Amino acid sequence: MAGSQRSQRAARLVFSGSRIPADGFREDVIAGLSLPRKSIPPKYFYDAKGSRLFEAICALREYYPTRAELALTRAHLAGIARFAGRGGVLIEYGSGAGVKSRLLIGALAPSTYVPVDISREALRAAAAALRRRFPRLEILAVHGDFSRPLRVPAAQGRGRRVVYFPGSTIGNLTPAEALAFLRRTRGQVGARGAMLVGVDLKKDARVLHAAYNDAKGVTAAFNLNLLNRINRELGAGFRLHRFAHYAFYNPALGRIEMHLVSRVRQQVRIGRRRFSFEAGETIHTENSYKYSVEDFQKLARSAGFRSEKVWLDAKGVFALHGLVAR
Ligand code: AVJ
């Protein structure tokens, strides 16, 4: 049986060949704040505190995607496993805390699991927990940024490569970026490969608005924590009470936009540089695109995939697409 040949060694923590994620932080922040419309990439939300705040968002009453995706994964686990096949190599992008990963690993029994995450802390904790739960599973943890080309270490395990990309993280990319990302992934899994992508669906703007403007202010804290991180890691002088969380649904572009709005006209120092803000000027910190089933199928098709299966939760708010190479 394949299981007896599985590696017995402890979970390895392999660092990807791409740049370590935090390397570009200073350059990206300075470049983003120098633009006529200021912006900072959302991947920088996830320092240790940001990762904890994101976990808290996932538990909020208003934030439906996490629960919906977990429910649909539980409900359709056997079908998902039939689609993906057993005993292959399971690669997960943005693995985070990994509740769904556990379900999937249990059902797919991959020979090798390759979690890729930008948060070193989250990755370490998740790899250690999985190690205890699945002692015979080979785990190749990759600390890296999946939004850029990434070298995934050669797995011991043979068999089909399946990329798991849950959480609607793909919504952080513009459709053009998502297309390029899917194409690259298509190249990575090969002609026999597959992909499982979690995608948040378009829906009533009030539901979307509430999900990104929760009553407890956790999403606001998550957004503002970016300024804290810049202060701490880049020696900046952002005063957090001078900025406000601002999130809204942009129906023309089919996306939630998150911004930090300057409450006053002000200057902020980062190291020896100064950046000016008008009152009401914003830093665009995140997009979260929403796709209808058909929209996403079209995108996948242009990227060289065929959407073979689509699973929805009972309320019809979230989709999991099973893509195969075409
Ligand atoms: C992790 C990108 C899927 O866009 O809903 C949650 C991040 N931002 N609340 C999302 C997020 C504000 C989340 N993703």
Short mmCIF file of C-alpha atoms and ligand atoms in Angstrom, two decimals:
data_model
loop_
_atom_site.label_atom_id
_atom_site.label_comp_id
_atom_site.label_asym_id
_atom_site.label_seq_id
_atom_site.Cartn_x
_atom_site.Cartn_y
_atom_site.Cartn_z
CA MET A 1 0.00 0.00 0.00
CA ALA A 2 1.22 3.47 -0.85
CA GLY A 3 0.93 4.63 2.76
CA SER A 4 3.72 2.37 3.97
CA GLN A 5 6.13 4.03 1.53
CA ARG A 6 5.34 7.50 2.75
CA SER A 7 8.11 9.48 4.28
CA GLN A 8 8.38 9.20 8.06
CA ARG A 9 10.42 12.33 8.66
CA ALA A 10 9.10 15.40 10.41
CA ALA A 11 7.43 18.18 8.46
CA ARG A 12 10.03 20.11 6.54
CA LEU A 13 9.85 23.86 6.25
CA VAL A 14 11.16 24.69 2.81
CA PHE A 15 11.56 28.29 1.74
CA SER A 16 10.60 29.09 -1.80
CA GLY A 17 13.14 30.30 -4.35
CA SER A 18 11.18 33.52 -4.82
CA ARG A 19 11.86 36.54 -2.65
CA ILE A 20 10.86 36.21 0.98
CA PRO A 21 7.53 38.07 1.18
CA ALA A 22 8.45 40.88 3.56
CA ASP A 23 11.52 41.79 1.46
CA GLY A 24 9.63 44.12 -0.82
CA PHE A 25 7.59 45.76 1.93
CA ARG A 26 9.43 49.09 2.09
CA GLU A 27 9.69 49.43 -1.71
CA ASP A 28 6.06 48.49 -2.24
CA VAL A 29 4.77 50.89 0.41
CA ILE A 30 6.88 53.80 -0.85
CA ALA A 31 5.95 53.12 -4.47
CA GLY A 32 2.26 52.73 -3.59
CA LEU A 33 2.11 55.95 -1.57
CA SER A 34 3.87 57.84 -4.39
CA LEU A 35 1.09 57.07 -6.88
CA PRO A 36 -1.52 59.72 -7.71
CA ARG A 37 -4.06 57.27 -6.27
CA LYS A 38 -2.34 55.79 -3.26
CA SER A 39 -2.49 52.03 -2.77
CA ILE A 40 -0.77 49.23 -0.87
CA PRO A 41 -1.04 45.52 -1.83
CA PRO A 42 -3.32 43.52 0.50
CA LYS A 43 -0.76 40.77 1.02
CA TYR A 44 0.88 43.04 3.62
CA PHE A 45 -2.12 42.75 5.96
CA TYR A 46 -0.85 39.41 7.21
CA ASP A 47 1.74 40.05 9.88
CA ALA A 48 1.21 38.02 13.06
CA LYS A 49 -1.45 40.41 14.37
CA GLY A 50 -3.09 40.77 10.96
CA SER A 51 -3.34 36.99 10.61
CA ARG A 52 -5.03 36.83 14.04
CA LEU A 53 -7.43 39.61 13.08
CA PHE A 54 -8.28 37.80 9.86
CA GLU A 55 -9.11 34.66 11.87
CA ALA A 56 -11.41 36.86 13.99
CA ILE A 57 -13.07 38.21 10.80
CA CYS A 58 -13.78 34.64 9.71
CA ALA A 59 -15.73 34.06 12.94
CA LEU A 60 -17.90 37.21 12.54
CA ARG A 61 -21.64 36.85 12.08
CA GLU A 62 -21.53 39.22 9.07
CA TYR A 63 -18.60 37.53 7.32
CA TYR A 64 -20.38 34.63 5.58
CA PRO A 65 -17.67 33.33 3.13
CA THR A 66 -15.66 31.23 5.57
CA ARG A 67 -18.69 29.43 7.03
CA ALA A 68 -20.30 28.97 3.61
CA GLU A 69 -17.16 27.46 2.10
CA LEU A 70 -16.64 25.17 5.09
CA ALA A 71 -20.27 24.01 4.93
CA LEU A 72 -20.11 23.29 1.20
CA THR A 73 -16.81 21.44 1.60
CA ARG A 74 -18.32 19.25 4.33
CA ALA A 75 -21.52 18.66 2.35
CA HIS A 76 -19.75 17.71 -0.90
CA LEU A 77 -16.53 16.18 0.42
CA ALA A 78 -17.03 12.80 -1.25
CA GLY A 79 -17.74 14.42 -4.63
CA ILE A 80 -14.77 16.75 -4.27
CA ALA A 81 -12.51 13.77 -3.48
CA ARG A 82 -13.86 11.86 -6.50
CA PHE A 83 -13.12 14.87 -8.69
CA ALA A 84 -9.59 15.47 -7.35
CA GLY A 85 -8.57 11.84 -6.98
CA ARG A 86 -6.67 10.19 -4.14
CA GLY A 87 -2.97 9.80 -3.45
CA GLY A 88 -1.67 12.74 -5.51
CA VAL A 89 0.18 15.91 -4.61
CA LEU A 90 -2.00 18.55 -2.99
CA ILE A 91 -0.66 22.12 -3.23
CA GLU A 92 -2.50 24.79 -1.25
CA TYR A 93 -2.10 28.54 -1.77
CA GLY A 94 -2.71 30.77 1.24
CA SER A 95 -3.16 27.83 3.56
CA GLY A 96 -3.57 29.95 6.70
CA ALA A 97 -5.04 28.14 9.71
CA GLY A 98 -6.14 25.19 7.61
CA VAL A 99 -9.49 23.86 8.90
CA LYS A 100 -10.61 23.06 5.34
CA SER A 101 -7.17 21.65 4.54
CA ARG A 102 -7.69 19.03 7.24
CA LEU A 103 -10.99 17.94 5.70
CA LEU A 104 -9.49 17.77 2.24
CA ILE A 105 -6.36 15.88 3.29
CA GLY A 106 -8.55 13.40 5.14
CA ALA A 107 -10.69 12.81 2.06
CA LEU A 108 -8.00 12.92 -0.67
CA ALA A 109 -5.25 11.14 1.30
CA PRO A 110 -2.53 12.84 -0.79
CA SER A 111 0.99 11.42 -0.69
CA THR A 112 2.36 14.95 -0.31
CA TYR A 113 0.87 18.20 0.93
CA VAL A 114 2.50 21.49 -0.09
CA PRO A 115 1.08 24.47 1.85
CA VAL A 116 2.21 27.88 0.56
CA ASP A 117 1.64 30.92 2.76
CA ILE A 118 2.92 34.45 3.17
CA SER A 119 2.63 34.35 6.95
CA ARG A 120 5.49 32.39 8.43
CA GLU A 121 3.73 32.12 11.81
CA ALA A 122 0.49 30.78 10.32
CA LEU A 123 2.44 28.35 8.13
CA ARG A 124 4.54 26.98 11.03
CA ALA A 125 1.51 26.48 13.27
CA ALA A 126 -0.57 24.84 10.53
CA ALA A 127 2.28 22.51 9.45
CA ALA A 128 2.90 21.43 13.05
CA ALA A 129 -0.80 20.74 13.67
CA LEU A 130 -1.11 18.72 10.44
CA ARG A 131 2.02 16.82 11.32
CA ARG A 132 0.34 15.58 14.53
CA ARG A 133 -2.94 14.80 12.79
CA PHE A 134 -1.40 13.03 9.73
CA PRO A 135 1.96 11.66 10.93
CA ARG A 136 2.70 9.79 7.68
CA LEU A 137 1.92 12.63 5.31
CA GLU A 138 4.90 14.28 3.63
CA ILE A 139 4.56 18.04 4.19
CA LEU A 140 6.64 20.53 2.20
CA ALA A 141 5.80 23.93 3.64
CA VAL A 142 6.68 26.88 1.42
CA HIS A 143 6.98 30.35 2.87
CA GLY A 144 6.26 32.47 -0.16
CA ASP A 145 4.09 34.74 -2.21
CA PHE A 146 1.92 32.81 -4.64
CA SER A 147 1.08 36.00 -6.55
CA ARG A 148 4.52 35.78 -8.17
CA PRO A 149 6.09 32.80 -9.95
CA LEU A 150 6.98 30.28 -7.31
CA ARG A 151 9.16 27.24 -7.38
CA VAL A 152 7.37 24.47 -5.56
CA PRO A 153 9.87 21.89 -4.29
CA ALA A 154 9.89 18.54 -6.03
CA ALA A 155 7.56 16.30 -4.12
CA GLN A 156 8.48 12.75 -3.22
CA GLY A 157 4.98 11.72 -4.05
CA ARG A 158 4.04 11.05 -7.63
CA GLY A 159 0.63 11.32 -9.08
CA ARG A 160 -1.72 14.04 -10.05
CA ARG A 161 -1.03 17.60 -8.98
CA VAL A 162 -4.03 19.39 -7.55
CA VAL A 163 -3.85 23.04 -6.54
CA TYR A 164 -6.29 24.04 -3.81
CA PHE A 165 -6.97 27.79 -3.65
CA PRO A 166 -9.79 28.37 -1.15
CA GLY A 167 -11.18 31.39 0.64
CA SER A 168 -11.88 33.49 -2.45
CA THR A 169 -8.34 34.81 -2.15
CA ILE A 170 -8.42 34.94 -5.96
CA GLY A 171 -10.79 37.90 -5.45
CA ASN A 172 -7.80 40.00 -4.35
CA LEU A 173 -6.50 39.89 -7.92
CA THR A 174 -7.93 41.95 -10.77
CA PRO A 175 -9.52 39.76 -13.47
CA ALA A 176 -6.42 40.32 -15.65
CA GLU A 177 -4.13 39.25 -12.80
CA ALA A 178 -6.39 36.31 -11.99
CA LEU A 179 -6.18 35.20 -15.62
CA ALA A 180 -2.37 35.33 -15.58
CA PHE A 181 -2.31 33.54 -12.23
CA LEU A 182 -4.62 30.76 -13.46
CA ARG A 183 -2.51 30.34 -16.63
CA ARG A 184 0.63 29.97 -14.57
CA THR A 185 -1.06 27.46 -12.28
CA ARG A 186 -2.30 25.56 -15.32
CA GLY A 187 1.35 25.25 -16.36
CA GLN A 188 2.30 24.08 -12.89
CA VAL A 189 -0.26 21.29 -12.57
CA GLY A 190 0.32 20.02 -16.10
CA ALA A 191 -2.03 18.36 -18.58
CA ARG A 192 -3.36 15.84 -16.04
CA GLY A 193 -3.61 18.34 -13.23
CA ALA A 194 -6.58 19.97 -11.56
CA MET A 195 -7.47 22.96 -9.48
CA LEU A 196 -10.04 23.59 -6.75
CA VAL A 197 -10.84 27.30 -6.43
CA GLY A 198 -13.12 28.88 -3.83
CA VAL A 199 -14.91 31.92 -5.27
CA ASP A 200 -17.26 34.33 -3.52
CA LEU A 201 -20.41 34.92 -5.58
CA LYS A 202 -22.02 38.21 -6.59
CA LYS A 203 -24.97 38.98 -4.33
CA ASP A 204 -27.09 41.69 -2.72
CA ALA A 205 -24.85 44.70 -2.09
CA ARG A 206 -26.22 45.07 1.46
CA VAL A 207 -24.97 41.60 2.40
CA LEU A 208 -21.57 42.39 0.90
CA HIS A 209 -21.43 45.77 2.61
CA ALA A 210 -22.15 44.24 6.04
CA ALA A 211 -19.46 41.58 5.56
CA TYR A 212 -16.79 44.28 5.20
CA ASN A 213 -18.28 46.74 7.73
CA ASP A 214 -18.90 44.54 10.76
CA ALA A 215 -20.50 45.98 13.88
CA LYS A 216 -17.59 45.06 16.18
CA GLY A 217 -15.08 46.89 14.01
CA VAL A 218 -12.80 43.88 13.50
CA THR A 219 -12.47 44.57 9.76
CA ALA A 220 -11.63 48.20 10.56
CA ALA A 221 -8.92 47.02 12.98
CA PHE A 222 -7.61 44.62 10.31
CA ASN A 223 -7.40 47.44 7.76
CA LEU A 224 -5.83 49.94 10.19
CA ASN A 225 -3.31 47.35 11.43
CA LEU A 226 -1.53 47.85 8.09
CA LEU A 227 -0.52 51.34 9.29
CA ASN A 228 0.68 49.89 12.60
CA ARG A 229 2.83 47.44 10.68
CA ILE A 230 4.30 50.24 8.56
CA ASN A 231 5.03 52.24 11.72
CA ARG A 232 6.74 49.32 13.42
CA GLU A 233 8.65 47.79 10.53
CA LEU A 234 9.45 50.87 8.44
CA GLY A 235 9.85 53.51 11.15
CA ALA A 236 6.84 55.54 10.05
CA GLY A 237 4.72 58.07 11.93
CA PHE A 238 1.14 57.16 10.98
CA ARG A 239 -1.33 58.24 13.68
CA LEU A 240 -4.09 55.70 13.43
CA HIS A 241 -6.91 57.92 14.74
CA ARG A 242 -6.27 60.23 11.79
CA PHE A 243 -7.38 57.51 9.37
CA ALA A 244 -10.70 55.69 9.03
CA HIS A 245 -11.75 52.34 7.59
CA TYR A 246 -13.84 52.70 4.41
CA ALA A 247 -15.26 49.72 2.49
CA PHE A 248 -17.97 49.64 -0.18
CA TYR A 249 -19.24 47.52 -3.04
CA ASN A 250 -18.41 48.88 -6.49
CA PRO A 251 -21.11 47.29 -8.69
CA ALA A 252 -19.62 48.46 -12.00
CA LEU A 253 -16.41 46.57 -11.27
CA GLY A 254 -18.02 43.76 -9.22
CA ARG A 255 -15.74 44.24 -6.27
CA ILE A 256 -15.56 45.33 -2.66
CA GLU A 257 -12.98 48.08 -2.27
CA MET A 258 -11.27 48.71 1.04
CA HIS A 259 -9.58 52.00 1.72
CA LEU A 260 -8.02 53.95 4.58
CA VAL A 261 -9.34 57.52 4.45
CA SER A 262 -7.34 60.41 5.78
CA ARG A 263 -9.62 62.28 8.21
CA VAL A 264 -7.58 65.49 7.89
CA ARG A 265 -5.03 67.17 5.65
CA GLN A 266 -1.72 65.83 6.97
CA GLN A 267 1.83 64.74 6.28
CA VAL A 268 3.19 61.37 7.34
CA ARG A 269 6.84 60.44 7.66
CA ILE A 270 8.31 57.09 6.61
CA GLY A 271 11.98 57.06 7.48
CA ARG A 272 13.25 60.31 5.96
CA ARG A 273 10.46 60.63 3.40
CA ARG A 274 7.22 62.57 3.79
CA PHE A 275 3.87 61.83 2.19
CA SER A 276 1.05 64.37 1.95
CA PHE A 277 -2.63 63.52 2.36
CA GLU A 278 -5.58 65.75 1.58
CA ALA A 279 -8.57 65.46 3.93
CA GLY A 280 -10.67 62.64 2.44
CA GLU A 281 -7.84 61.22 0.34
CA THR A 282 -7.56 57.43 0.56
CA ILE A 283 -5.06 54.61 0.46
CA HIS A 284 -6.65 51.77 -1.50
CA THR A 285 -5.74 48.65 0.51
CA GLU A 286 -7.78 45.82 -1.01
CA ASN A 287 -10.09 44.67 -3.78
CA SER A 288 -12.29 41.66 -3.28
CA TYR A 289 -13.82 40.65 -6.63
CA LYS A 290 -17.06 38.68 -6.70
CA TYR A 291 -17.84 36.37 -9.64
CA SER A 292 -21.01 34.73 -10.88
CA VAL A 293 -20.54 31.05 -11.71
CA GLU A 294 -20.56 31.86 -15.44
CA ASP A 295 -18.10 34.79 -15.08
CA PHE A 296 -15.61 32.55 -13.36
CA GLN A 297 -16.06 29.68 -15.80
CA LYS A 298 -15.24 32.06 -18.66
CA LEU A 299 -12.13 33.27 -16.89
CA ALA A 300 -11.00 29.69 -16.20
CA ARG A 301 -11.60 28.75 -19.81
CA SER A 302 -9.44 31.59 -21.11
CA ALA A 303 -6.70 30.35 -18.79
CA GLY A 304 -6.69 26.84 -20.28
CA PHE A 305 -8.99 25.16 -17.77
CA ARG A 306 -12.43 23.67 -18.05
CA SER A 307 -14.76 24.03 -15.07
CA GLU A 308 -15.84 20.42 -14.72
CA LYS A 309 -17.69 20.74 -11.42
CA VAL A 310 -19.18 23.58 -9.40
CA TRP A 311 -20.31 23.06 -5.83
CA LEU A 312 -22.42 25.67 -4.01
CA ASP A 313 -23.37 26.00 -0.34
CA ALA A 314 -27.04 25.56 0.59
CA LYS A 315 -27.64 29.34 0.64
CA GLY A 316 -25.97 29.85 -2.74
CA VAL A 317 -23.52 32.52 -1.57
CA PHE A 318 -20.19 30.80 -2.31
CA ALA A 319 -18.84 28.49 -5.04
CA LEU A 320 -16.08 25.90 -5.26
CA HIS A 321 -14.95 25.29 -8.85
CA GLY A 322 -13.33 22.03 -9.89
CA LEU A 323 -11.10 22.87 -12.88
CA VAL A 324 -9.27 20.47 -15.16
CA ALA A 325 -6.82 21.22 -17.95
CA ARG A 326 -8.50 21.47 -21.34
C1 AVJ B 1 -8.87 36.69 2.35
C2 AVJ B 1 -9.03 38.07 0.46
C3 AVJ B 1 -10.67 36.42 0.84
O1 AVJ B 1 -11.47 39.54 0.45
O2 AVJ B 1 -12.92 38.74 1.81
C4 AVJ B 1 -11.82 40.01 4.71
C5 AVJ B 1 -9.91 39.36 3.07
N1 AVJ B 1 -10.69 41.60 3.82
N2 AVJ B 1 -12.31 41.18 5.16
C6 AVJ B 1 -11.77 38.93 1.46
C7 AVJ B 1 -10.81 40.28 3.85
C8 AVJ B 1 -11.64 42.13 4.64
C9 AVJ B 1 -10.66 38.32 2.32
N3 AVJ B 1 -9.80 37.41 1.50
#
